[in-house]
């Protein structure tokens, strides 16, 4: 598909070229990307890297994913070009087919800047839903072409904001969202991207104001879900759930129903309410039984409820199609917790895939330091975890980066330095059992036994199944504190 469709079309105008450069298949590009990074001097040995690359390619191509794309504002007007393809096409349920349709349109209308932007946004969504960061450079090319054809067009700027956020380049995401809002102050996608960027930069007061502004200008499911998350970060779970329930009541498409119900399930799981979480995930999967975030959340809730066998089966299906760091680590820990014959090796395979994904992500312009810090601290190179956590903290001060840095410092034996960051991670009131567990362990290492007991107990009271390994370690630490009385 790398051939030119017309003699007059330039290389940058050819949607087939943007899709697949040099005739390489998607799998070949992914494996080649990992190998190139390895040759540049990544920390694992060449033989290990090759094995990880093969596993990652298999995981990424294990099955097609039929999902509704653009949850966030799919009904918005795309472009001022009369020939533009409506981005609502991306809600058809088969993202790959929708992308092919836009590519076919661009072969006939290569100057249609709106459809180039639609294609770029579709690649961003495809990367997200398939855990395939090799799509990001292709998205960048398509969005660049859109803005070359029509500088400062609204949808192209929205796409650049979405791409920057997907790559964890949140300062750039905020910049492009603000530029898009100059073109259209009521752009739902740009308003939503602005909230996301401010949240991920740790600018929570500004994010709250941005959520209020977005709600006044373009209320709807994309804004409601972000409004709820801003409240959850401040510990206001009641408001967050009420907003999400209203959003679910207003949802009409399968994509919107599954998206909001999954957010409700995650909120319930964070509070240790597994029955409600499983009910919410069931609502999501009744609308779309292929929706991977709901499948992942359901497996997590099943594990926390004690149904480990079903949870492992479910999580195996998820990582076969969605090989991102969090589900890979979760599956590895489920194997370790089971402790059967061969489970240790199976767990190691999952953690190796995290390393391979991180290398591939970085090769395609994704800032993966937070993913690296969280996974490596418990299941990888501790020095690399600390280096990554420090790099992420230099970019943004969020509760998640504070927690990651605190834990990376702890596993490297620097508990006195870790304690202020552990406290900062819990300072907003965000109810997260992992954060409380990490703080308790760090307090215990610093000899602050009373505070350690308080936070370890709080973690298990909030969400007793927050992690197969972490919850067990928290209970063990509490027993040691009781024995010291």
Tab-separated table of C-alpha atoms in Angstrom:
chain	number	residue	atom	x	y	z
A	1	UNK	CA	0.000	0.000	0.000
A	2	UNK	CA	2.977	2.343	-0.235
A	3	UNK	CA	2.420	3.045	-3.949
A	4	UNK	CA	1.363	6.515	-5.096
A	5	UNK	CA	-2.263	6.847	-6.068
A	6	UNK	CA	-1.665	9.713	-8.487
A	7	UNK	CA	1.435	10.993	-10.201
A	8	UNK	CA	0.788	14.472	-8.810
A	9	UNK	CA	0.470	13.453	-5.167
A	10	UNK	CA	3.519	14.230	-3.050
A	11	UNK	CA	4.839	11.726	-0.547
A	12	UNK	CA	3.353	13.741	2.347
A	13	UNK	CA	-0.037	13.892	0.591
A	14	UNK	CA	-0.329	10.125	0.257
A	15	UNK	CA	-2.406	8.626	3.101
A	16	UNK	CA	-1.021	5.175	2.293
A	17	UNK	CA	2.523	6.440	2.863
A	18	UNK	CA	1.533	7.993	6.165
A	19	UNK	CA	-0.081	4.723	7.152
A	20	UNK	CA	2.812	2.415	6.277
A	21	UNK	CA	6.212	3.738	5.375
A	22	UNK	CA	8.686	1.780	3.254
A	23	UNK	CA	6.230	-1.049	2.811
A	24	UNK	CA	6.811	-2.414	6.310
A	25	UNK	CA	4.006	-4.178	8.083
A	26	UNK	CA	2.834	-2.845	11.444
A	27	UNK	CA	4.396	-5.849	13.174
A	28	UNK	CA	7.723	-5.346	11.385
A	29	UNK	CA	7.791	-1.699	12.437
A	30	UNK	CA	7.127	-2.574	16.071
A	31	UNK	CA	9.822	-5.257	16.227
A	32	UNK	CA	12.288	-3.068	14.344
A	33	UNK	CA	11.643	-0.175	16.702
A	34	UNK	CA	12.424	-2.279	19.758
A	35	UNK	CA	15.555	-3.679	18.165
A	36	UNK	CA	16.808	-0.227	17.143
A	37	UNK	CA	16.458	0.972	20.702
A	38	UNK	CA	18.269	-2.115	21.942
A	39	UNK	CA	21.148	-1.514	19.519
A	40	UNK	CA	21.426	2.037	20.852
A	41	UNK	CA	22.357	0.624	24.229
A	42	UNK	CA	19.294	-0.254	26.256
A	43	UNK	CA	20.018	-2.069	29.468
A	44	UNK	CA	18.859	-5.556	28.590
A	45	UNK	CA	20.952	-8.011	26.602
A	46	UNK	CA	20.361	-8.463	22.889
A	47	UNK	CA	18.978	-11.954	23.316
A	48	UNK	CA	16.492	-10.769	25.947
A	49	UNK	CA	15.420	-7.885	23.746
A	50	UNK	CA	14.787	-10.107	20.759
A	51	UNK	CA	12.601	-12.365	22.862
A	52	UNK	CA	10.676	-9.408	24.254
A	53	UNK	CA	10.216	-7.973	20.783
A	54	UNK	CA	8.711	-11.192	19.495
A	55	UNK	CA	6.412	-11.497	22.503
A	56	UNK	CA	5.325	-7.890	22.099
A	57	UNK	CA	4.612	-8.297	18.411
A	58	UNK	CA	2.521	-11.376	19.121
A	59	UNK	CA	0.651	-9.617	21.905
A	60	UNK	CA	-0.048	-6.580	19.768
A	61	UNK	CA	-1.300	-8.612	16.834
A	62	UNK	CA	-3.163	-11.226	18.847
A	63	UNK	CA	-6.551	-10.086	17.683
A	64	UNK	CA	-8.396	-7.235	16.059
A	65	UNK	CA	-10.162	-4.739	18.284
A	66	UNK	CA	-13.555	-3.426	17.260
A	67	UNK	CA	-14.134	-0.381	19.409
A	68	UNK	CA	-15.989	2.894	19.150
A	69	UNK	CA	-13.432	5.634	18.728
A	70	UNK	CA	-13.709	9.287	19.607
A	71	UNK	CA	-15.614	9.152	22.852
A	72	UNK	CA	-14.643	12.757	23.406
A	73	UNK	CA	-16.728	14.848	21.098
A	74	UNK	CA	-17.272	12.678	18.059
A	75	UNK	CA	-20.228	14.796	17.014
A	76	UNK	CA	-18.200	17.990	16.668
A	77	UNK	CA	-17.889	19.653	13.272
A	78	UNK	CA	-14.615	18.671	11.677
A	79	UNK	CA	-13.445	21.097	9.106
A	80	UNK	CA	-14.430	24.040	7.022
A	81	UNK	CA	-13.523	22.151	3.870
A	82	UNK	CA	-16.649	21.052	2.048
A	83	UNK	CA	-15.015	17.780	1.086
A	84	UNK	CA	-13.960	16.878	4.610
A	85	UNK	CA	-14.798	13.467	6.007
A	86	UNK	CA	-17.045	13.715	9.061
A	87	UNK	CA	-15.190	12.413	12.155
A	88	UNK	CA	-18.461	10.824	13.229
A	89	UNK	CA	-17.411	8.105	10.815
A	90	UNK	CA	-14.931	7.063	13.494
A	91	UNK	CA	-17.820	6.064	15.748
A	92	UNK	CA	-18.897	3.315	13.383
A	93	UNK	CA	-17.515	0.615	15.669
A	94	UNK	CA	-14.616	-0.593	13.505
A	95	UNK	CA	-11.773	1.877	13.743
A	96	UNK	CA	-9.598	0.083	11.189
A	97	UNK	CA	-12.384	0.184	8.603
A	98	UNK	CA	-13.055	3.829	9.353
A	99	UNK	CA	-9.393	4.696	8.865
A	100	UNK	CA	-9.402	2.862	5.523
A	101	UNK	CA	-12.423	4.914	4.479
A	102	UNK	CA	-10.708	8.206	5.317
A	103	UNK	CA	-7.575	7.075	3.481
A	104	UNK	CA	-9.656	6.261	0.406
A	105	UNK	CA	-11.209	9.726	0.550
A	106	UNK	CA	-7.786	11.382	0.842
A	107	UNK	CA	-6.481	9.520	-2.197
A	108	UNK	CA	-9.095	11.434	-4.189
A	109	UNK	CA	-8.972	14.661	-2.155
A	110	UNK	CA	-5.373	15.022	-0.915
A	111	UNK	CA	-5.834	18.727	-0.102
A	112	UNK	CA	-8.647	18.129	2.372
A	113	UNK	CA	-7.055	19.408	5.564
A	114	UNK	CA	-10.030	18.416	7.709
A	115	UNK	CA	-9.771	14.774	6.716
A	116	UNK	CA	-6.016	14.762	7.309
A	117	UNK	CA	-6.788	15.928	10.841
A	118	UNK	CA	-9.445	13.231	11.183
A	119	UNK	CA	-6.907	10.623	10.084
A	120	UNK	CA	-4.367	11.909	12.595
A	121	UNK	CA	-6.886	11.756	15.422
A	122	UNK	CA	-7.845	8.248	14.338
A	123	UNK	CA	-4.230	7.106	14.551
A	124	UNK	CA	-3.994	8.545	18.063
A	125	UNK	CA	-7.089	6.582	19.046
A	126	UNK	CA	-5.774	3.449	17.369
A	127	UNK	CA	-2.521	3.722	19.304
A	128	UNK	CA	-4.452	4.097	22.541
A	129	UNK	CA	-6.903	1.249	22.010
A	130	UNK	CA	-4.304	-1.207	20.720
A	131	UNK	CA	-1.441	-0.218	22.975
A	132	UNK	CA	0.553	0.420	19.795
A	133	UNK	CA	2.708	3.579	20.031
A	134	UNK	CA	4.072	3.043	16.515
A	135	UNK	CA	0.952	4.843	15.296
A	136	UNK	CA	2.002	8.126	16.905
A	137	UNK	CA	4.568	9.151	14.252
A	138	UNK	CA	1.922	8.441	11.611
A	139	UNK	CA	-0.556	10.596	13.511
A	140	UNK	CA	2.036	13.348	13.688
A	141	UNK	CA	2.556	13.247	9.911
A	142	UNK	CA	-1.170	13.420	9.184
A	143	UNK	CA	-1.748	16.308	11.603
A	144	UNK	CA	1.292	18.142	10.281
A	145	UNK	CA	-0.134	17.833	6.763
A	146	UNK	CA	-3.493	19.192	7.927
A	147	UNK	CA	-1.862	22.264	9.459
A	148	UNK	CA	0.349	22.795	6.419
A	149	UNK	CA	-2.733	22.882	4.206
A	150	UNK	CA	-4.693	25.149	6.561
A	151	UNK	CA	-2.570	26.725	9.336
A	152	UNK	CA	-4.284	26.982	12.714
A	153	UNK	CA	-7.316	24.958	11.656
A	154	UNK	CA	-9.304	23.958	14.701
A	155	UNK	CA	-9.361	20.213	14.209
A	156	UNK	CA	-5.655	20.036	13.397
A	157	UNK	CA	-4.842	21.877	16.627
A	158	UNK	CA	-7.214	19.615	18.560
A	159	UNK	CA	-5.387	16.647	17.089
A	160	UNK	CA	-1.999	18.015	18.083
A	161	UNK	CA	-3.282	18.470	21.645
A	162	UNK	CA	-4.575	14.897	21.710
A	163	UNK	CA	-1.315	13.530	20.296
A	164	UNK	CA	0.806	15.469	22.769
A	165	UNK	CA	-1.304	14.207	25.665
A	166	UNK	CA	-1.050	10.626	24.392
A	167	UNK	CA	2.733	10.984	24.316
A	168	UNK	CA	2.670	12.406	27.871
A	169	UNK	CA	3.894	15.783	26.582
A	170	UNK	CA	1.401	17.709	28.656
A	171	UNK	CA	2.912	21.183	28.323
A	172	UNK	CA	2.524	20.862	24.549
A	173	UNK	CA	-0.985	19.448	24.986
A	174	UNK	CA	-1.969	22.545	26.953
A	175	UNK	CA	-0.412	24.830	24.344
A	176	UNK	CA	-2.291	23.249	21.446
A	177	UNK	CA	-5.563	23.086	23.379
A	178	UNK	CA	-5.309	26.805	24.100
A	179	UNK	CA	-4.573	27.507	20.425
A	180	UNK	CA	-7.605	25.466	19.378
A	181	UNK	CA	-9.783	27.352	21.859
A	182	UNK	CA	-8.686	30.618	20.275
A	183	UNK	CA	-10.218	29.319	17.056
A	184	UNK	CA	-13.329	27.981	18.793
A	185	UNK	CA	-13.868	28.707	22.519
A	186	UNK	CA	-16.615	26.067	22.556
A	187	UNK	CA	-14.563	23.181	21.183
A	188	UNK	CA	-15.457	20.239	23.411
A	189	UNK	CA	-12.376	18.279	22.475
A	190	UNK	CA	-10.050	21.217	23.184
A	191	UNK	CA	-11.812	22.036	26.455
A	192	UNK	CA	-11.419	18.412	27.501
A	193	UNK	CA	-7.754	18.264	26.458
A	194	UNK	CA	-7.095	21.413	28.465
A	195	UNK	CA	-8.494	19.804	31.620
A	196	UNK	CA	-6.445	16.666	30.992
A	197	UNK	CA	-3.227	18.639	30.523
A	198	UNK	CA	-3.706	20.708	33.673
A	199	UNK	CA	-4.504	17.593	35.722
A	200	UNK	CA	-1.455	15.748	34.430
A	201	UNK	CA	0.751	18.767	35.129
A	202	UNK	CA	-0.447	18.736	38.734
A	203	UNK	CA	-2.116	22.133	38.400
A	204	UNK	CA	-5.246	20.959	40.173
A	205	UNK	CA	-6.744	24.355	41.075
A	206	UNK	CA	-6.509	25.436	37.455
A	207	UNK	CA	-7.896	22.084	36.311
A	208	UNK	CA	-10.920	22.578	38.562
A	209	UNK	CA	-11.558	26.015	37.058
A	210	UNK	CA	-11.077	24.589	33.569
A	211	UNK	CA	-13.625	21.861	34.326
A	212	UNK	CA	-16.139	24.475	35.526
A	213	UNK	CA	-15.543	26.528	32.384
A	214	UNK	CA	-15.934	23.514	30.121
A	215	UNK	CA	-19.136	22.540	31.905
A	216	UNK	CA	-20.567	26.014	31.324
A	217	UNK	CA	-19.579	26.073	27.640
A	218	UNK	CA	-20.003	22.507	26.382
A	219	UNK	CA	-21.580	20.198	28.951
A	220	UNK	CA	-21.581	16.575	27.877
A	221	UNK	CA	-20.038	13.203	28.581
A	222	UNK	CA	-16.399	14.147	27.772
A	223	UNK	CA	-16.591	17.094	30.167
A	224	UNK	CA	-18.629	15.261	32.821
A	225	UNK	CA	-16.082	12.458	33.136
A	226	UNK	CA	-13.233	14.926	33.577
A	227	UNK	CA	-15.228	17.009	36.023
A	228	UNK	CA	-15.771	13.871	38.075
A	229	UNK	CA	-12.070	12.971	38.055
A	230	UNK	CA	-11.054	16.434	39.247
A	231	UNK	CA	-13.380	15.943	42.222
A	232	UNK	CA	-12.092	12.419	42.851
A	233	UNK	CA	-8.524	13.740	43.031
A	234	UNK	CA	-9.637	15.964	45.888
A	235	UNK	CA	-11.299	13.087	47.718
A	236	UNK	CA	-14.856	14.122	46.817
A	237	UNK	CA	-15.968	10.662	45.737
A	238	UNK	CA	-19.672	11.377	46.316
A	239	UNK	CA	-19.719	14.229	43.796
A	240	UNK	CA	-17.621	12.247	41.345
A	241	UNK	CA	-20.042	9.323	41.404
A	242	UNK	CA	-23.113	11.571	41.179
A	243	UNK	CA	-21.693	13.322	38.100
A	244	UNK	CA	-20.794	10.022	36.438
A	245	UNK	CA	-24.253	8.589	37.148
A	246	UNK	CA	-25.816	11.618	35.470
A	247	UNK	CA	-23.446	11.192	32.558
A	248	UNK	CA	-24.447	7.539	32.240
A	249	UNK	CA	-28.127	8.496	32.309
A	250	UNK	CA	-27.500	10.824	29.358
A	251	UNK	CA	-25.429	8.304	27.375
A	252	UNK	CA	-27.155	6.827	24.337
A	253	UNK	CA	-24.449	5.199	22.201
A	254	UNK	CA	-22.773	1.911	23.157
A	255	UNK	CA	-19.394	3.656	23.169
A	256	UNK	CA	-20.496	6.339	25.601
A	257	UNK	CA	-22.271	3.848	27.862
A	258	UNK	CA	-19.244	1.567	28.098
A	259	UNK	CA	-16.898	4.516	28.631
A	260	UNK	CA	-18.862	6.084	31.498
A	261	UNK	CA	-19.832	2.786	33.148
A	262	UNK	CA	-16.168	1.798	33.173
A	263	UNK	CA	-15.268	5.089	34.860
A	264	UNK	CA	-17.907	4.300	37.491
A	265	UNK	CA	-16.440	0.828	37.942
A	266	UNK	CA	-12.944	2.214	38.460
A	267	UNK	CA	-14.253	4.720	41.001
A	268	UNK	CA	-16.021	1.955	42.940
A	269	UNK	CA	-12.982	-0.329	42.811
A	270	UNK	CA	-10.769	2.439	44.206
A	271	UNK	CA	-13.091	2.544	47.231
A	272	UNK	CA	-12.974	-1.234	47.693
A	273	UNK	CA	-16.622	-1.644	46.627
A	274	UNK	CA	-16.088	-4.668	44.413
A	275	UNK	CA	-19.748	-5.645	44.034
A	276	UNK	CA	-20.624	-2.206	42.703
A	277	UNK	CA	-17.535	-2.221	40.506
A	278	UNK	CA	-18.497	-5.574	38.967
A	279	UNK	CA	-22.030	-4.283	38.371
A	280	UNK	CA	-20.660	-1.185	36.657
A	281	UNK	CA	-18.303	-3.227	34.482
A	282	UNK	CA	-21.199	-5.503	33.569
A	283	UNK	CA	-23.130	-2.433	32.407
A	284	UNK	CA	-20.162	-1.386	30.297
A	285	UNK	CA	-19.753	-4.816	28.721
A	286	UNK	CA	-23.482	-5.153	28.072
A	287	UNK	CA	-23.105	-2.124	25.816
A	288	UNK	CA	-19.825	-3.254	24.237
A	289	UNK	CA	-18.489	-6.684	25.161
A	290	UNK	CA	-15.136	-5.897	23.520
A	291	UNK	CA	-14.397	-2.771	25.559
A	292	UNK	CA	-10.944	-3.525	26.923
A	293	UNK	CA	-10.793	-1.068	29.848
A	294	UNK	CA	-13.972	-2.703	31.202
A	295	UNK	CA	-12.531	-6.177	30.695
A	296	UNK	CA	-9.370	-5.141	32.534
A	297	UNK	CA	-11.329	-3.534	35.356
A	298	UNK	CA	-13.567	-6.578	35.710
A	299	UNK	CA	-10.543	-8.876	35.999
A	300	UNK	CA	-9.039	-6.613	38.633
A	301	UNK	CA	-12.279	-6.600	40.639
A	302	UNK	CA	-12.600	-10.380	40.313
A	303	UNK	CA	-9.095	-10.803	41.690
A	304	UNK	CA	-9.828	-8.505	44.613
A	305	UNK	CA	-13.039	-10.457	45.289
A	306	UNK	CA	-11.084	-13.715	45.545
A	307	UNK	CA	-11.889	-15.176	42.128
A	308	UNK	CA	-8.268	-15.418	41.047
A	309	UNK	CA	-8.710	-18.090	38.379
A	310	UNK	CA	-11.326	-16.086	36.487
A	311	UNK	CA	-9.299	-12.923	36.955
A	312	UNK	CA	-6.181	-14.484	35.448
A	313	UNK	CA	-8.103	-15.796	32.464
A	314	UNK	CA	-9.635	-12.384	31.896
A	315	UNK	CA	-6.375	-10.500	32.268
A	316	UNK	CA	-4.615	-12.898	29.901
A	317	UNK	CA	-7.209	-12.033	27.265
A	318	UNK	CA	-6.675	-8.331	27.902
A	319	UNK	CA	-2.881	-8.344	27.576
A	320	UNK	CA	-3.083	-10.446	24.416
A	321	UNK	CA	-4.785	-7.466	22.782
A	322	UNK	CA	-3.805	-4.522	24.992
A	323	UNK	CA	-0.183	-4.995	26.123
A	324	UNK	CA	0.254	-1.859	28.216
A	325	UNK	CA	2.324	-1.649	31.400
A	326	UNK	CA	-0.496	-1.669	33.953
A	327	UNK	CA	-2.314	-4.816	32.790
A	328	UNK	CA	1.014	-6.560	32.158
A	329	UNK	CA	2.161	-5.855	35.720
A	330	UNK	CA	-1.238	-6.851	37.099
A	331	UNK	CA	-1.122	-10.182	35.285
A	332	UNK	CA	2.453	-10.798	36.408
A	333	UNK	CA	1.493	-10.174	40.022
A	334	UNK	CA	-1.504	-12.491	39.711
A	335	UNK	CA	0.846	-15.230	38.524
A	336	UNK	CA	3.229	-14.549	41.414
A	337	UNK	CA	0.370	-14.609	43.892
A	338	UNK	CA	-0.861	-17.943	42.533
A	339	UNK	CA	2.633	-19.408	42.795
A	340	UNK	CA	2.004	-22.522	40.723
A	341	UNK	CA	4.477	-24.419	38.605
A	342	UNK	CA	5.858	-22.115	35.929
A	343	UNK	CA	4.113	-19.037	37.333
A	344	UNK	CA	7.345	-17.314	38.270
A	345	UNK	CA	8.549	-17.567	34.679
A	346	UNK	CA	5.167	-16.415	33.373
A	347	UNK	CA	5.330	-13.381	35.626
A	348	UNK	CA	8.842	-12.595	34.403
A	349	UNK	CA	7.561	-12.690	30.814
A	350	UNK	CA	4.959	-10.035	31.616
A	351	UNK	CA	7.522	-7.768	33.260
A	352	UNK	CA	9.855	-8.224	30.286
A	353	UNK	CA	7.044	-7.106	28.009
A	354	UNK	CA	6.745	-3.920	30.045
A	355	UNK	CA	10.402	-3.195	29.261
A	356	UNK	CA	9.818	-3.924	25.577
A	357	UNK	CA	6.726	-1.699	25.473
A	358	UNK	CA	8.637	1.115	27.175
A	359	UNK	CA	11.432	0.891	24.608
A	360	UNK	CA	8.928	0.915	21.776
A	361	UNK	CA	7.026	3.828	23.294
A	362	UNK	CA	10.167	5.916	23.631
A	363	UNK	CA	11.190	5.082	20.075
A	364	UNK	CA	7.889	6.583	18.950
A	365	UNK	CA	8.093	9.786	20.940
A	366	UNK	CA	6.222	8.768	24.101
A	367	UNK	CA	7.483	9.928	27.478
A	368	UNK	CA	7.298	6.621	29.358
A	369	UNK	CA	9.171	7.592	32.526
A	370	UNK	CA	6.176	7.225	34.845
A	371	UNK	CA	5.397	3.764	33.439
A	372	UNK	CA	9.047	2.793	33.839
A	373	UNK	CA	9.283	4.075	37.411
A	374	UNK	CA	6.154	2.287	38.593
A	375	UNK	CA	6.970	-1.061	36.991
A	376	UNK	CA	10.718	-1.124	37.550
A	377	UNK	CA	10.532	-0.179	41.222
A	378	UNK	CA	8.861	-3.497	42.055
A	379	UNK	CA	9.763	-5.718	39.114
A	380	UNK	CA	12.830	-4.369	37.391
A	381	UNK	CA	15.990	-2.310	37.729
A	382	UNK	CA	15.641	-0.168	40.867
A	383	UNK	CA	18.238	2.368	39.751
A	384	UNK	CA	16.389	2.836	36.463
A	385	UNK	CA	13.156	3.278	38.396
A	386	UNK	CA	14.654	6.132	40.407
A	387	UNK	CA	16.171	7.788	37.347
A	388	UNK	CA	12.821	7.664	35.552
A	389	UNK	CA	10.883	8.921	38.567
A	390	UNK	CA	13.231	11.868	39.014
A	391	UNK	CA	12.918	12.747	35.332
A	392	UNK	CA	9.129	12.640	35.533
A	393	UNK	CA	9.067	14.756	38.695
A	394	UNK	CA	11.183	17.379	36.915
A	395	UNK	CA	8.427	17.675	34.321
A	396	UNK	CA	5.291	17.603	36.472
A	397	UNK	CA	4.275	17.536	40.110
A	398	UNK	CA	1.206	15.324	40.311
A	399	UNK	CA	0.100	12.982	43.062
A	400	UNK	CA	1.013	10.071	40.809
A	401	UNK	CA	4.545	11.305	40.126
A	402	UNK	CA	5.007	12.094	43.834
A	403	UNK	CA	3.973	8.541	44.714
A	404	UNK	CA	6.220	7.037	42.018
A	405	UNK	CA	9.230	9.073	43.178
A	406	UNK	CA	8.593	8.240	46.829
A	407	UNK	CA	8.429	4.521	46.096
A	408	UNK	CA	11.465	4.563	43.807
A	409	UNK	CA	13.463	6.308	46.524
A	410	UNK	CA	12.248	3.725	49.065
A	411	UNK	CA	13.271	0.674	47.043
A	412	UNK	CA	16.688	2.300	46.635
A	413	UNK	CA	17.036	2.635	50.407
A	414	UNK	CA	16.542	6.405	50.535
A	415	UNK	CA	13.586	6.482	52.900
A	416	UNK	CA	14.263	9.811	54.598
A	417	UNK	CA	14.286	11.485	51.191
A	418	UNK	CA	11.181	9.518	50.147
A	419	UNK	CA	8.913	10.564	53.008
A	420	UNK	CA	8.057	14.146	51.893
A	421	UNK	CA	7.024	12.845	48.463
A	422	UNK	CA	4.873	10.104	50.008
A	423	UNK	CA	3.120	12.756	52.065
A	424	UNK	CA	2.634	14.955	49.012
A	425	UNK	CA	1.054	12.038	47.117
A	426	UNK	CA	-1.730	11.837	49.711
A	427	UNK	CA	-2.048	15.573	50.380
A	428	UNK	CA	-4.993	16.332	48.072
A	429	UNK	CA	-7.291	13.792	49.740
A	430	UNK	CA	-7.224	11.438	46.754
A	431	UNK	CA	-8.373	8.047	48.059
A	432	UNK	CA	-5.841	5.607	46.652
A	433	UNK	CA	-4.880	2.509	48.625
A	434	UNK	CA	-1.540	2.071	46.853
A	435	UNK	CA	-0.503	5.594	47.833
A	436	UNK	CA	-1.471	4.930	51.459
A	437	UNK	CA	0.399	1.618	51.431
A	438	UNK	CA	3.534	3.212	50.017
A	439	UNK	CA	3.380	5.985	52.601
A	440	UNK	CA	2.919	3.506	55.435
A	441	UNK	CA	5.870	1.376	54.353
A	442	UNK	CA	8.089	4.441	54.031
A	443	UNK	CA	7.001	5.699	57.454
A	444	UNK	CA	7.796	2.311	58.938
A	445	UNK	CA	11.261	2.400	57.367
A	446	UNK	CA	11.759	5.809	58.978
A	447	UNK	CA	10.782	4.491	62.402
A	448	UNK	CA	7.468	6.368	62.492
A	449	UNK	CA	5.488	3.363	63.660
A	450	UNK	CA	2.292	5.137	64.723
A	451	UNK	CA	1.889	6.871	61.356
A	452	UNK	CA	2.852	3.679	59.544
A	453	UNK	CA	0.140	1.742	61.357
A	454	UNK	CA	-2.390	4.479	60.522
A	455	UNK	CA	-1.686	4.488	56.796
A	456	UNK	CA	-1.213	0.751	56.300
A	457	UNK	CA	-4.520	0.162	58.081
A	458	UNK	CA	-6.169	2.901	55.987
A	459	UNK	CA	-4.949	1.274	52.766
A	460	UNK	CA	-6.442	-2.103	53.649
A	461	UNK	CA	-9.646	-0.589	54.980
A	462	UNK	CA	-10.139	1.462	51.812
A	463	UNK	CA	-9.347	-1.271	49.291
A	464	UNK	CA	-8.192	-4.581	50.813
A	465	UNK	CA	-7.489	-6.088	47.390
A	466	UNK	CA	-5.687	-3.108	45.862
A	467	UNK	CA	-2.808	-5.332	44.736
A	468	UNK	CA	-2.231	-9.091	45.018
A	469	UNK	CA	1.300	-8.559	46.303
A	470	UNK	CA	0.983	-5.118	47.882
A	471	UNK	CA	-2.016	-6.005	50.015
A	472	UNK	CA	-0.248	-9.096	51.342
A	473	UNK	CA	2.840	-7.012	52.144
A	474	UNK	CA	0.687	-4.435	53.931
A	475	UNK	CA	-0.885	-7.122	56.119
A	476	UNK	CA	2.549	-8.554	56.905
A	477	UNK	CA	3.857	-5.116	57.882
A	478	UNK	CA	0.897	-4.521	60.170
A	479	UNK	CA	1.484	-7.865	61.888
A	480	UNK	CA	5.088	-6.905	62.513
A	481	UNK	CA	3.919	-3.640	64.078
A	482	UNK	CA	1.480	-5.475	66.327
A	483	UNK	CA	4.216	-7.864	67.422
A	484	UNK	CA	6.381	-4.884	68.427
A	485	UNK	CA	3.761	-3.506	70.799
